[in-house]
């Protein structure tokens, strides 16, 4: 699992670098990760999209990969980090029975993608404290959360391995003058914050517009305000530490919750689970769970469509921040053809 998946940047990528460009102290560590820049060279806004904050939230990772391999930018810039916590992809979660990888067929052959873990690998950051204190706020969480990238923002230059990755991402947002940053996740069907957009208060109007447009595209999705007193999260700390409009999105993950049945690659890709169907019938879940499940193309397609809507609508709120992209797969096409049809 220490060998990264091979990705195939599309023609829209104008520069590839590493996260350590923005914070050299992580160069040569397992926390460094590729950063892809799609620069139209035409003035406009800048959007950052993260996949792989949590390596076991496959739709977030593959949505960023789909953009990497397909999107072209005509106005403004788009920056993609598909494997935000690269260390999280070098192991998977103990006792969850997750597969180490999934295989997706494409018109050009099979592609393999790692199913990683929520946390930084303990061989890169050890031992965990009894209690993890988020230094900037004093907030206390359970010890292993010290290895959760999405509890480590805005990060610390002199902090832990994970806090340094967080710091590097915050530095990228500052140095690239990112206007809009989107962190792509998945969550279990029984978790209250699922199938939703979480927005920092300065991003709320934009998120509301995107939410309405997604409903009109037959993508029902919720919207929540980033809690002001819950620290370390991207949607809170990016917005507080910088001028960026900070967004986090959650799709419905079949493979993470406590009610699921057999856990294998098919659960990650096809998303069918009869126990979740039963739980849904008993109104125990935060989302509907049909027999047809939550297949990967639906979860990736929702994230990709939402990112595209955010880019399209940013210019309505700030005309000098317009971003225009082409080549982004349409939601209905992805539902019909699957994720693999859009991978190189
Ligand atoms: Zn997550």
Coordinates of C-alpha atoms and ligand atoms in Angstrom, one line a residue:
X1 CA 0.0 0.0 0.0
X2 CA 3.0 2.3 0.2
X3 CA 3.1 2.4 -3.6
X4 CA 0.8 5.3 -4.7
X5 CA -1.9 4.6 -7.3
X6 CA -0.9 5.8 -10.8
X7 CA -3.0 8.8 -11.9
X8 CA -3.2 10.1 -15.4
X9 CA -3.5 14.0 -15.4
X10 CA -5.5 15.2 -18.3
X11 CA -4.7 17.9 -20.9
X12 CA -6.1 20.6 -18.6
X13 CA -3.2 20.2 -16.1
X14 CA -0.7 22.9 -16.7
X15 CA 1.7 22.3 -13.8
X16 CA 2.3 19.5 -11.3
X17 CA 4.1 20.1 -8.1
X18 CA 4.2 18.8 -4.5
X19 CA 2.6 20.1 -1.4
X20 CA 6.1 20.6 0.1
X21 CA 6.5 23.6 -2.4
X22 CA 4.3 25.5 0.0
X23 CA 5.9 24.2 3.2
X24 CA 9.4 22.7 2.5
X25 CA 9.6 21.0 5.9
X26 CA 7.4 18.1 4.7
X27 CA 9.6 17.4 1.6
X28 CA 10.7 13.8 1.5
X29 CA 8.2 12.7 4.1
X30 CA 5.2 10.4 3.7
X31 CA 3.0 13.4 4.1
X32 CA 4.1 15.0 0.8
X33 CA 1.6 14.6 -1.9
X34 CA 1.1 15.7 -5.6
X35 CA -0.6 19.0 -6.3
X36 CA -2.0 19.6 -9.8
X37 CA -2.7 23.1 -11.2
X38 CA -5.1 23.7 -14.1
X39 CA -4.3 27.3 -15.0
X40 CA -6.3 29.0 -17.8
X41 CA -3.9 31.9 -17.8
X42 CA -7.0 34.0 -18.1
X43 CA -7.8 36.1 -15.0
X44 CA -10.5 34.8 -12.7
X45 CA -11.0 32.9 -9.4
X46 CA -9.1 30.1 -7.9
X47 CA -10.7 26.9 -6.6
X48 CA -8.9 24.2 -4.6
X49 CA -10.4 20.7 -4.4
X50 CA -9.2 18.1 -2.0
X51 CA -9.9 14.3 -2.2
X52 CA -8.4 11.8 0.2
X53 CA -8.4 13.7 3.4
X54 CA -9.8 10.4 4.6
X55 CA -8.4 7.6 2.5
X56 CA -11.4 5.3 3.2
X57 CA -13.9 7.8 1.7
X58 CA -13.4 6.6 -1.8
X59 CA -15.9 8.8 -3.6
X60 CA -14.1 12.0 -2.5
X61 CA -10.8 10.6 -3.8
X62 CA -12.2 9.5 -7.1
X63 CA -14.1 12.7 -7.6
X64 CA -10.8 14.6 -7.5
X65 CA -9.2 12.0 -9.8
X66 CA -12.1 12.4 -12.2
X67 CA -11.6 16.2 -12.3
X68 CA -7.8 15.7 -12.7
X69 CA -8.2 13.4 -15.7
X70 CA -11.1 15.4 -17.5
X71 CA -11.4 19.0 -16.5
X72 CA -10.1 21.9 -18.6
X73 CA -10.2 25.5 -17.3
X74 CA -11.0 28.4 -19.5
X75 CA -11.2 31.2 -16.9
X76 CA -9.3 31.3 -13.6
X77 CA -7.5 28.4 -11.9
X78 CA -8.3 25.1 -10.4
X79 CA -5.9 23.3 -8.0
X80 CA -6.4 19.6 -7.2
X81 CA -5.0 17.5 -4.4
X82 CA -6.5 14.0 -4.9
X83 CA -4.6 12.3 -2.0
X84 CA -4.6 15.1 0.7
X85 CA -3.4 12.7 3.5
X86 CA -1.0 10.5 1.5
X87 CA 0.0 8.6 4.7
X88 CA -3.7 7.6 5.1
X89 CA -3.5 5.7 1.9
X90 CA -0.6 3.5 3.1
X91 CA -2.7 1.5 5.5
X92 CA -6.4 0.7 6.1
X93 CA -8.5 0.8 9.2
X94 CA -7.9 -2.0 11.6
X95 CA -10.8 -4.4 12.2
X96 CA -13.0 -2.8 9.6
X97 CA -12.5 -5.6 7.0
X98 CA -12.1 -3.1 4.3
X99 CA -10.5 -4.2 1.0
X100 CA -7.0 -2.7 0.4
X101 CA -8.1 -1.6 -3.1
X102 CA -10.9 -1.6 -5.6
X103 CA -10.6 -2.3 -9.3
X104 CA -12.6 -0.2 -11.9
X105 CA -12.8 -1.2 -15.5
X106 CA -12.2 1.6 -18.1
X107 CA -12.3 1.5 -21.9
X108 CA -8.5 1.3 -21.7
X109 CA -8.2 -1.5 -19.2
X110 CA -8.6 -2.0 -15.4
X111 CA -7.5 0.7 -12.9
X112 CA -6.7 -0.1 -9.3
X113 CA -7.4 2.5 -6.5
X114 CA -6.3 2.2 -2.9
X115 CA -8.9 2.1 -0.1
X116 CA -6.9 3.8 2.7
X117 CA -7.7 4.9 6.2
X118 CA -9.2 7.8 8.0
X119 CA -6.0 8.5 10.0
X120 CA -2.4 9.1 9.3
X121 CA -0.5 5.7 9.4
X122 CA 0.9 5.2 13.0
X123 CA 4.3 4.3 11.5
X124 CA 4.5 8.0 10.5
X125 CA 3.2 9.5 13.7
X126 CA 3.4 7.6 17.0
X127 CA 2.5 7.2 19.8
X128 CA -1.0 8.7 20.2
X129 CA -1.6 10.8 23.3
X130 CA -4.4 9.8 25.7
X131 CA -6.2 13.0 24.7
X132 CA -5.6 15.0 21.6
X133 CA -5.6 18.7 22.2
X134 CA -6.2 21.0 19.2
X135 CA -3.6 23.6 20.2
X136 CA -5.1 26.7 18.7
X137 CA -8.5 26.3 20.4
X138 CA -7.7 24.1 23.4
X139 CA -10.4 21.6 22.2
X140 CA -9.9 18.1 23.5
X141 CA -10.7 14.9 21.4
X142 CA -9.8 11.2 21.8
X143 CA -6.2 10.4 21.3
X144 CA -6.2 8.9 17.8
X145 CA -7.8 12.1 16.4
X146 CA -4.2 13.5 16.6
X147 CA -3.8 11.6 13.3
X148 CA -6.9 13.0 11.7
X149 CA -6.0 15.6 9.1
X150 CA -9.5 17.1 9.3
X151 CA -9.1 17.8 13.0
X152 CA -5.7 19.4 12.6
X153 CA -6.3 22.6 10.7
X154 CA -5.1 25.3 10.5
X155 CA -2.0 23.2 11.3
X156 CA 1.3 24.1 12.9
X157 CA 4.7 24.4 11.3
X158 CA 6.3 22.9 14.5
X159 CA 3.5 20.5 15.1
X160 CA 3.0 16.8 14.6
X161 CA 3.3 15.1 11.2
X162 CA -0.4 15.5 10.6
X163 CA -0.4 19.2 11.8
X164 CA 2.4 19.9 9.3
X165 CA 0.4 18.5 6.4
X166 CA -2.6 20.7 7.6
X167 CA -0.2 23.7 7.8
X168 CA 1.1 23.0 4.3
X169 CA -2.5 23.0 2.9
X170 CA -3.3 26.2 4.7
X171 CA -0.1 27.8 3.3
X172 CA -1.1 26.7 -0.2
X173 CA -4.5 28.5 0.3
X174 CA -2.7 31.6 1.4
X175 CA 0.1 31.6 -1.2
X176 CA -2.1 30.7 -4.2
X177 CA -4.8 33.2 -3.0
X178 CA -7.4 30.5 -3.2
X179 CA -11.0 32.0 -3.3
X180 CA -13.0 28.8 -2.9
X181 CA -11.8 25.5 -1.2
X182 CA -13.8 22.3 -1.2
X183 CA -12.9 19.2 0.9
X184 CA -14.6 16.0 -0.4
X185 CA -15.6 13.3 2.1
X186 CA -18.1 10.4 2.6
X187 CA -20.0 9.5 5.7
X188 CA -22.0 6.5 7.0
X189 CA -25.7 6.4 6.3
X190 CA -26.6 6.6 10.0
X191 CA -24.3 9.6 10.6
X192 CA -26.3 12.9 10.9
X193 CA -24.0 14.9 8.7
X194 CA -24.3 12.9 5.4
X195 CA -25.3 13.8 1.9
X196 CA -24.8 17.4 2.7
X197 CA -22.8 20.6 2.0
X198 CA -21.2 22.1 5.1
X199 CA -20.4 25.7 4.6
X200 CA -18.4 28.3 6.5
X201 CA -20.6 31.3 7.2
X202 CA -18.9 33.4 4.5
X203 CA -19.7 30.7 2.0
X204 CA -23.3 30.2 3.0
X205 CA -24.9 32.2 0.2
X206 CA -22.9 30.5 -2.5
X207 CA -23.7 27.1 -0.9
X208 CA -27.4 27.9 -0.9
X209 CA -27.3 28.7 -4.6
X210 CA -25.4 25.5 -5.4
X211 CA -27.8 23.5 -3.2
X212 CA -30.9 24.8 -5.2
X213 CA -29.2 24.1 -8.5
X214 CA -28.3 20.6 -7.4
X215 CA -31.9 19.9 -6.4
X216 CA -33.0 21.1 -9.9
X217 CA -30.5 18.5 -11.3
X218 CA -32.3 15.7 -9.3
X219 CA -29.5 15.7 -6.7
X220 CA -31.3 16.2 -3.4
X221 CA -28.7 17.3 -0.8
X222 CA -28.7 19.0 2.6
X223 CA -26.9 22.1 3.8
X224 CA -25.4 22.9 7.2
X225 CA -23.6 25.7 8.7
X226 CA -20.1 24.9 9.9
X227 CA -20.3 24.9 13.8
X228 CA -18.3 27.8 15.2
X229 CA -17.2 25.8 18.2
X230 CA -16.0 22.6 16.5
X231 CA -12.3 23.1 15.8
X232 CA -9.7 21.6 13.5
X233 CA -12.0 21.0 10.6
X234 CA -11.4 22.3 7.1
X235 CA -14.7 24.1 6.7
X236 CA -14.1 26.0 10.0
X237 CA -10.4 26.7 10.1
X238 CA -9.7 27.4 6.4
X239 CA -12.4 30.1 6.6
X240 CA -11.2 31.5 9.9
X241 CA -7.4 31.5 9.1
X242 CA -7.7 32.8 5.5
X243 CA -10.1 34.7 3.2
X244 CA -11.2 31.5 1.4
X245 CA -14.8 30.4 1.1
X246 CA -14.6 27.0 2.8
X247 CA -16.8 24.1 1.9
X248 CA -16.9 20.4 2.9
X249 CA -19.1 17.9 1.2
X250 CA -20.3 14.4 2.4
X251 CA -21.7 11.7 0.1
X252 CA -23.2 8.5 1.5
X253 CA -20.6 5.8 2.1
X254 CA -21.9 2.2 2.3
X255 CA -18.6 0.9 3.8
X256 CA -18.1 3.0 6.9
X257 CA -21.1 2.6 9.2
X258 CA -21.8 0.2 12.0
X259 CA -24.9 -1.4 10.5
X260 CA -23.3 -2.7 7.3
X261 CA -23.1 -6.3 6.4
X262 CA -20.4 -8.1 4.3
X263 CA -17.6 -5.6 3.6
X264 CA -15.7 -6.1 0.4
X265 CA -14.8 -4.3 -2.8
X266 CA -18.3 -4.8 -4.2
X267 CA -19.7 -2.9 -1.2
X268 CA -17.5 0.1 -2.0
X269 CA -18.2 0.1 -5.7
X270 CA -21.8 -1.2 -6.0
X271 CA -23.0 0.1 -2.6
X272 CA -25.7 -2.5 -2.0
X273 CA -26.3 -3.7 1.5
X274 CA -29.5 -5.4 2.7
X275 CA -29.0 -4.4 6.3
X276 CA -29.0 -0.8 5.4
X277 CA -32.2 -1.4 3.3
X278 CA -33.8 -2.9 6.5
X279 CA -32.5 0.0 8.6
X280 CA -33.9 2.5 6.1
X281 CA -37.3 0.8 6.2
X282 CA -37.2 1.3 10.0
X283 CA -36.3 5.0 9.6
X284 CA -33.0 4.5 11.4
X285 CA -30.8 6.3 8.8
X286 CA -30.1 9.9 7.9
X287 CA -30.6 9.1 4.2
X288 CA -32.8 6.8 2.1
X289 CA -31.2 3.5 1.3
X290 CA -32.8 1.8 -1.7
X291 CA -32.2 -1.8 -2.8
X292 CA -30.2 -0.3 -5.7
X293 CA -27.8 1.0 -3.1
X294 CA -25.4 4.0 -3.2
X295 CA -23.1 2.9 -6.1
X296 CA -19.8 4.7 -6.6
X297 CA -20.9 6.4 -9.8
X298 CA -23.7 8.1 -7.9
X299 CA -21.4 9.2 -5.1
X300 CA -18.6 10.4 -7.4
X301 CA -21.1 11.9 -9.8
X302 CA -22.7 14.0 -7.0
X303 CA -19.4 15.3 -5.8
X304 CA -18.2 16.2 -9.3
X305 CA -21.6 17.9 -10.2
X306 CA -21.4 19.9 -6.9
X307 CA -17.8 21.0 -7.5
X308 CA -18.8 22.1 -11.0
X309 CA -21.8 24.0 -9.7
X310 CA -19.6 25.8 -7.1
X311 CA -17.2 26.8 -9.9
X312 CA -20.1 28.0 -12.1
X313 CA -21.8 30.1 -9.4
X314 CA -18.7 31.7 -7.8
X315 CA -18.6 34.4 -10.5
X316 CA -22.3 35.4 -9.7
X317 CA -21.2 36.5 -6.2
X318 CA -17.8 37.9 -7.3
X319 CA -17.5 38.6 -11.1
X320 CA -13.7 39.0 -10.9
X321 CA -13.5 35.5 -9.4
X322 CA -15.2 33.7 -12.3
X323 CA -14.1 30.1 -13.0
X324 CA -15.2 28.3 -16.1
X325 CA -14.4 24.6 -16.7
X326 CA -15.2 22.2 -19.6
X327 CA -14.9 18.5 -19.9
X328 CA -16.4 17.8 -16.5
X329 CA -18.6 14.6 -16.7
X330 CA -22.3 15.3 -16.4
X331 CA -24.1 13.6 -13.5
X332 CA -26.6 11.6 -15.7
X333 CA -23.8 10.4 -18.0
X334 CA -21.8 9.2 -15.0
X335 CA -24.9 7.4 -13.6
X336 CA -25.4 5.7 -17.0
X337 CA -21.8 4.9 -17.9
X338 CA -20.0 4.5 -14.5
X339 CA -16.9 6.1 -13.2
X340 CA -14.6 4.0 -15.3
X341 CA -15.9 5.6 -18.5
X342 CA -14.4 8.9 -17.5
X343 CA -11.0 7.5 -16.4
X344 CA -8.0 7.4 -18.7
Ligands
LIG1 ZN1 -14.2 12.3 6.0

